[in-house]
Short mmCIF file of C-alpha atoms in Angstrom, two decimals:
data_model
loop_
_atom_site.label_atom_id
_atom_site.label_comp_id
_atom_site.label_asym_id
_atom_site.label_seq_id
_atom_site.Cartn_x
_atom_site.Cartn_y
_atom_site.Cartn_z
CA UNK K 5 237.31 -11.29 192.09
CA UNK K 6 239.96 -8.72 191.96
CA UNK K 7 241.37 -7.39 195.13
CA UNK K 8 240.21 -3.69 196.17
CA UNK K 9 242.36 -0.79 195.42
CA UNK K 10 244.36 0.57 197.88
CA UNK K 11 243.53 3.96 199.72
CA UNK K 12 246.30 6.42 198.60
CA UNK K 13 248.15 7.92 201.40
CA UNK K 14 247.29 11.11 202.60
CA UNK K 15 250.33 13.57 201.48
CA UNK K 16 253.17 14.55 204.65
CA UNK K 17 252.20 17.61 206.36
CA UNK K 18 254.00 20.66 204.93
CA UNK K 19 256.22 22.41 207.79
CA UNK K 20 258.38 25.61 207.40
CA UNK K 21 260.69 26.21 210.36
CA UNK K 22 261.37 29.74 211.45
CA UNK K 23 264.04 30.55 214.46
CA UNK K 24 267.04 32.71 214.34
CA UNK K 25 269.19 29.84 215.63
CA UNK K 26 270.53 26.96 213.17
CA UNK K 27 271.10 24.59 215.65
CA UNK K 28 267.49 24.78 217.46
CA UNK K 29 266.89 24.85 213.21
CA UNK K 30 268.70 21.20 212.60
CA UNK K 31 266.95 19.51 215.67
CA UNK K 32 263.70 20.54 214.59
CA UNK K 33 263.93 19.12 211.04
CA UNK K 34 265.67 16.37 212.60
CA UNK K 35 262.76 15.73 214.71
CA UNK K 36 260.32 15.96 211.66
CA UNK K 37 261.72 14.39 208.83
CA UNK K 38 261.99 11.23 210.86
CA UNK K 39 258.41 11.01 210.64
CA UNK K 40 256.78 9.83 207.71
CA UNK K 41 253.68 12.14 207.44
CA UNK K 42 255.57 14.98 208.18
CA UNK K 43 257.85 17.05 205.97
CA UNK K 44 260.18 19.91 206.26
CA UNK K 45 259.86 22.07 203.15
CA UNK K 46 261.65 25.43 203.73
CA UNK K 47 263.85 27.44 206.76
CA UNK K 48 264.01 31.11 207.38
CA UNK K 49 266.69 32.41 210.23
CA UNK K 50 264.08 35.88 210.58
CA UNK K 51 260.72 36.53 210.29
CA UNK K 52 261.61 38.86 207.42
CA UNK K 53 262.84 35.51 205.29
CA UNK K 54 259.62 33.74 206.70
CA UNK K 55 257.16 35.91 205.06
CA UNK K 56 258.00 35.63 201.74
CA UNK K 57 259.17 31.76 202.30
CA UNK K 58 255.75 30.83 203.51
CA UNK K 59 254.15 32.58 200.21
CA UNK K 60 256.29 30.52 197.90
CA UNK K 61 255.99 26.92 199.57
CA UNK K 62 252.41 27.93 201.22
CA UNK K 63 252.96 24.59 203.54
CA UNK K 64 250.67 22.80 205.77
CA UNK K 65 252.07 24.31 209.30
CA UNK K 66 255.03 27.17 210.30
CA UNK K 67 257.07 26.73 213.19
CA UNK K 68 257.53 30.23 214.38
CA UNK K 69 260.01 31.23 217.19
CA UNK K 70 258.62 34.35 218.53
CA UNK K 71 262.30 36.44 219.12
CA UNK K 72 263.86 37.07 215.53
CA UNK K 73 265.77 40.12 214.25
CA UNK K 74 264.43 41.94 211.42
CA UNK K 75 260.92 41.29 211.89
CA UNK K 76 259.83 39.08 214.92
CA UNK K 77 257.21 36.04 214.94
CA UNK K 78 254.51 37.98 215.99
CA UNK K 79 254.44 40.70 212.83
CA UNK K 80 255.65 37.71 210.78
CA UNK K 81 252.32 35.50 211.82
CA UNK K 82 250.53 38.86 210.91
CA UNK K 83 251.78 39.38 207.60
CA UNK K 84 251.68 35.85 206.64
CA UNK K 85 248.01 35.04 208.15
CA UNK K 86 246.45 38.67 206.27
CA UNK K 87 248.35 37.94 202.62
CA UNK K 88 247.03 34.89 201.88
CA UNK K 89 243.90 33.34 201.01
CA UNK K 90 244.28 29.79 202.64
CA UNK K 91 247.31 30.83 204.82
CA UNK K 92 249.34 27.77 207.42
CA UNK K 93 248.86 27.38 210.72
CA UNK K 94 251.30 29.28 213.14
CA UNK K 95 252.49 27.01 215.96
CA UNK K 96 254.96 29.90 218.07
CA UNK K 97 258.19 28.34 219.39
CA UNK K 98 258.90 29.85 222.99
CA UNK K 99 261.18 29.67 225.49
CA UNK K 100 258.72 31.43 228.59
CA UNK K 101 255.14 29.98 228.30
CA UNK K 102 254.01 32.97 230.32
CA UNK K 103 255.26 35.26 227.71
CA UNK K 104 252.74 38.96 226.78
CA UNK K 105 254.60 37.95 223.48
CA UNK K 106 253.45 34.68 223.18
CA UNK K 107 250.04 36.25 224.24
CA UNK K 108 250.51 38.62 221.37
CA UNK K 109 251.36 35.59 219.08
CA UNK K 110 248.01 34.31 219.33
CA UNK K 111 246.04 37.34 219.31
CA UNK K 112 248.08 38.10 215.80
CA UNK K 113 246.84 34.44 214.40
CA UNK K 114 249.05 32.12 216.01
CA UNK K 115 246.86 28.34 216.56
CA UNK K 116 249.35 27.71 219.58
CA UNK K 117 252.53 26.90 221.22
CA UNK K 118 255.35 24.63 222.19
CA UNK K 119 258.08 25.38 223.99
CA UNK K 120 261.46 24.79 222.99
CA UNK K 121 262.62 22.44 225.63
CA UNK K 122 259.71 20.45 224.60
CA UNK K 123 260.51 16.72 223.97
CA UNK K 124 260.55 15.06 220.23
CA UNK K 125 257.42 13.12 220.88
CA UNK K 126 255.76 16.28 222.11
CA UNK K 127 256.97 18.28 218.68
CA UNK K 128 255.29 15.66 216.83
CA UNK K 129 252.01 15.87 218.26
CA UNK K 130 251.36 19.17 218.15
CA UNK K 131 252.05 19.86 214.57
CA UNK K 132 249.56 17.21 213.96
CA UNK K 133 247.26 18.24 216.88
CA UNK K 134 247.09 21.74 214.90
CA UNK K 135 247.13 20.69 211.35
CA UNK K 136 243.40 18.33 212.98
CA UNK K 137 242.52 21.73 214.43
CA UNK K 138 240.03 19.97 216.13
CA UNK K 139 240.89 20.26 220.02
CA UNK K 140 243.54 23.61 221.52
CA UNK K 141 247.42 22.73 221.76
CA UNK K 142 247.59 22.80 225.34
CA UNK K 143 244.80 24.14 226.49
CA UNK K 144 245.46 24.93 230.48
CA UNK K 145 248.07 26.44 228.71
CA UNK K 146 246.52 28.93 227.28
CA UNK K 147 243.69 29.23 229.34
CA UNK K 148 246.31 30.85 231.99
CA UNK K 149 247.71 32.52 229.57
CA UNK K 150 244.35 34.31 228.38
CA UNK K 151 243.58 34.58 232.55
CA UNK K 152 247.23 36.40 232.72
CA UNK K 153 246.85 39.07 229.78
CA UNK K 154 242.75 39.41 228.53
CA UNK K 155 242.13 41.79 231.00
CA UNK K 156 244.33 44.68 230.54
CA UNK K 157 243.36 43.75 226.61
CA UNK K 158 239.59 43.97 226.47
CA UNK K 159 238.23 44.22 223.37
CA UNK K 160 235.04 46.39 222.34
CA UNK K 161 232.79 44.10 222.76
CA UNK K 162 230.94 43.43 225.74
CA UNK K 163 230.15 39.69 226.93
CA UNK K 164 226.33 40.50 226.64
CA UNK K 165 226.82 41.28 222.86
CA UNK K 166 228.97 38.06 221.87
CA UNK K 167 225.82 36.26 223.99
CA UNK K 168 223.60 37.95 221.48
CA UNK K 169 225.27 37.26 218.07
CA UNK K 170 225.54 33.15 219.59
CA UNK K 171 222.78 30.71 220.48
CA UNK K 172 222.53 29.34 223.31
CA UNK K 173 223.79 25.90 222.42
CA UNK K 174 226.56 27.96 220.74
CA UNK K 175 227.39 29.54 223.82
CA UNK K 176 227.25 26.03 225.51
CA UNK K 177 230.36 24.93 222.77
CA UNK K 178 232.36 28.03 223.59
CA UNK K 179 232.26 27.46 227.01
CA UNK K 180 233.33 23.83 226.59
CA UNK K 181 236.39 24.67 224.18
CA UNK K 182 237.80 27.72 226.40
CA UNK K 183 237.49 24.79 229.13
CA UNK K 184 240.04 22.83 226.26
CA UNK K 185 237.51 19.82 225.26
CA UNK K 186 238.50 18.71 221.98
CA UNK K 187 235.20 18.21 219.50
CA UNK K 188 234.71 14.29 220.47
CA UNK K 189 234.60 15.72 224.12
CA UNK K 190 232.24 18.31 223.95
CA UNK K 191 230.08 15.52 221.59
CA UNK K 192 230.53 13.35 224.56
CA UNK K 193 229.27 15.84 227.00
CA UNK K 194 226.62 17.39 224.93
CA UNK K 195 225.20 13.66 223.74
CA UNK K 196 225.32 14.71 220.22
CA UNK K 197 227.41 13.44 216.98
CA UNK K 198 230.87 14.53 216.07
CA UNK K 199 229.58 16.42 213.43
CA UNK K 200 227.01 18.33 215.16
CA UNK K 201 229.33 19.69 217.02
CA UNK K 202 231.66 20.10 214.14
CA UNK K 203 228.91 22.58 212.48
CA UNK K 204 228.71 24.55 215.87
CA UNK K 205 232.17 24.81 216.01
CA UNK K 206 232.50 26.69 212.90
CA UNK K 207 229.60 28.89 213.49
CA UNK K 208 231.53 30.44 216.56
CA UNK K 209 234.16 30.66 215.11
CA UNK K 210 232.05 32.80 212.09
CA UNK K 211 230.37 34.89 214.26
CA UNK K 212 233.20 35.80 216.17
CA UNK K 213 234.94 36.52 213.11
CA UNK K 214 237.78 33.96 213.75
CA UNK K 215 240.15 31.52 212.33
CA UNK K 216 240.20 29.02 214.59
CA UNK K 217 239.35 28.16 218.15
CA UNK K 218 242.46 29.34 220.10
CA UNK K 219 241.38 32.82 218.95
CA UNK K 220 237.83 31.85 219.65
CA UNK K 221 238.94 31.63 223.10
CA UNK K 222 241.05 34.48 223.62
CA UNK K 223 238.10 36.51 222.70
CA UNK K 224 235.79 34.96 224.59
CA UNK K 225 238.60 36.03 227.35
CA UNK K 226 238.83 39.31 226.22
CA UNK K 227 235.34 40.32 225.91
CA UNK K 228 234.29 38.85 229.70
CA UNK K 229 232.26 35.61 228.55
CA UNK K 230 234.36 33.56 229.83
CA UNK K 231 236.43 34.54 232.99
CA UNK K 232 239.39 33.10 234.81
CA UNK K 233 238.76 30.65 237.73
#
């Protein structure tokens, strides 16, 4: 009997590094590169290089410092999450967590942030923490950070008509991720399979006519579903 074939490897994640600084530049590819799903594909020293870098190379995850000349992170996440089709995910490099432009960040598109004194080990996991996009990069994080800015931010939308468009176990999973359970916890809590809670996941994320579940919960913020405390 002939021995099975072997799974192919899934490919490295794609990363593009964007920060006006070379040196924080180096460490970060440093940091990277040394991993072996992980892959450092392009730099840009502004966010006006970044846009047109991330079209060309259209890799897995950017690494977007927030403070560039030219254009800054948060118009760069713009441009590069409305031009195209199957755009990365935006991780925002910061040096002040409590940051209205790190706030801004993630209102723009932005699936979290890391700050730059952040350890190696730390790096690592949260570029493959967002490229899963199954659970929030730091979610007390940005749960305070959502507390901090949502309200002088409100959006149009009431909390009584985001209730509407949702059903009620749908409301249940919202609840649970602006709390920061990843999918196997709110499974876990709600005594269902991973991918029941998978399917609810993405129809909040539909209905609230979102990419992904850090914006889920900043409007869920915003709108007075969910409220700090």
């Amino acid at each position: 009997m002939s021995a099975p074939a072997p799974v192919p490897a899934s490919p490295p994640l794609r990363v593009v590094i964007a920060d006006d600084e070379r040196m924080v530049r180096t460490a970060l590819r440093a940091i990277l590169t040394a991993e072996p799903d992980l892959e450092v594909v392009g730099e840009a020293g502004t966010g006006a290089e970044a846009v047109p870098l991330v079209r060309e190379l259209r890799p897995d995850i950017v690494l977007m410092d927030v403070r560039m000349p030219e254009i800054d992170g948060i118009r760069a996440t713009e441009q590069i999450l409305a031009t195209l089709p199957q755009p990365p995910r935006v991780i925002v490099v910061t040096t002040f967590e409590n940051d209205s432009h790190v706030y801004d960040a993630l209102r723009a598109g932005a699936s979290g942030f890391l700050l730059k004194r952040a350890g190696a080990d730390e790096l690592v996991q949260a570029v493959r923490l967002v490229a899963r996009s199954d659970s929030l990069l730091f979610p007390a994080a940005v749960r305070a950070l959502a507390a901090a800015h949502a309200d002088g931010r409100r959006q149009a939308a009431s909390a009584r008509a985001l209730r509407g468009r949702l059903s009620e176990r749908e409301a249940e999973v919202l609840r649970l991720m602006a709390a920061g359970l990843s999918n196997a916890e709110i499974a876990g809590r709600l005594t269902v399979g991973a991918a029941t809670v998978k399917t609810h996941v993405a129809a909040v994320l539909a209905k609230l006519g979102v990419r992904d579940r850090t914006q889920a919960v900043i409007a869920a913020y915003e709108c007075g579903f969910v409220t700090p405390g």
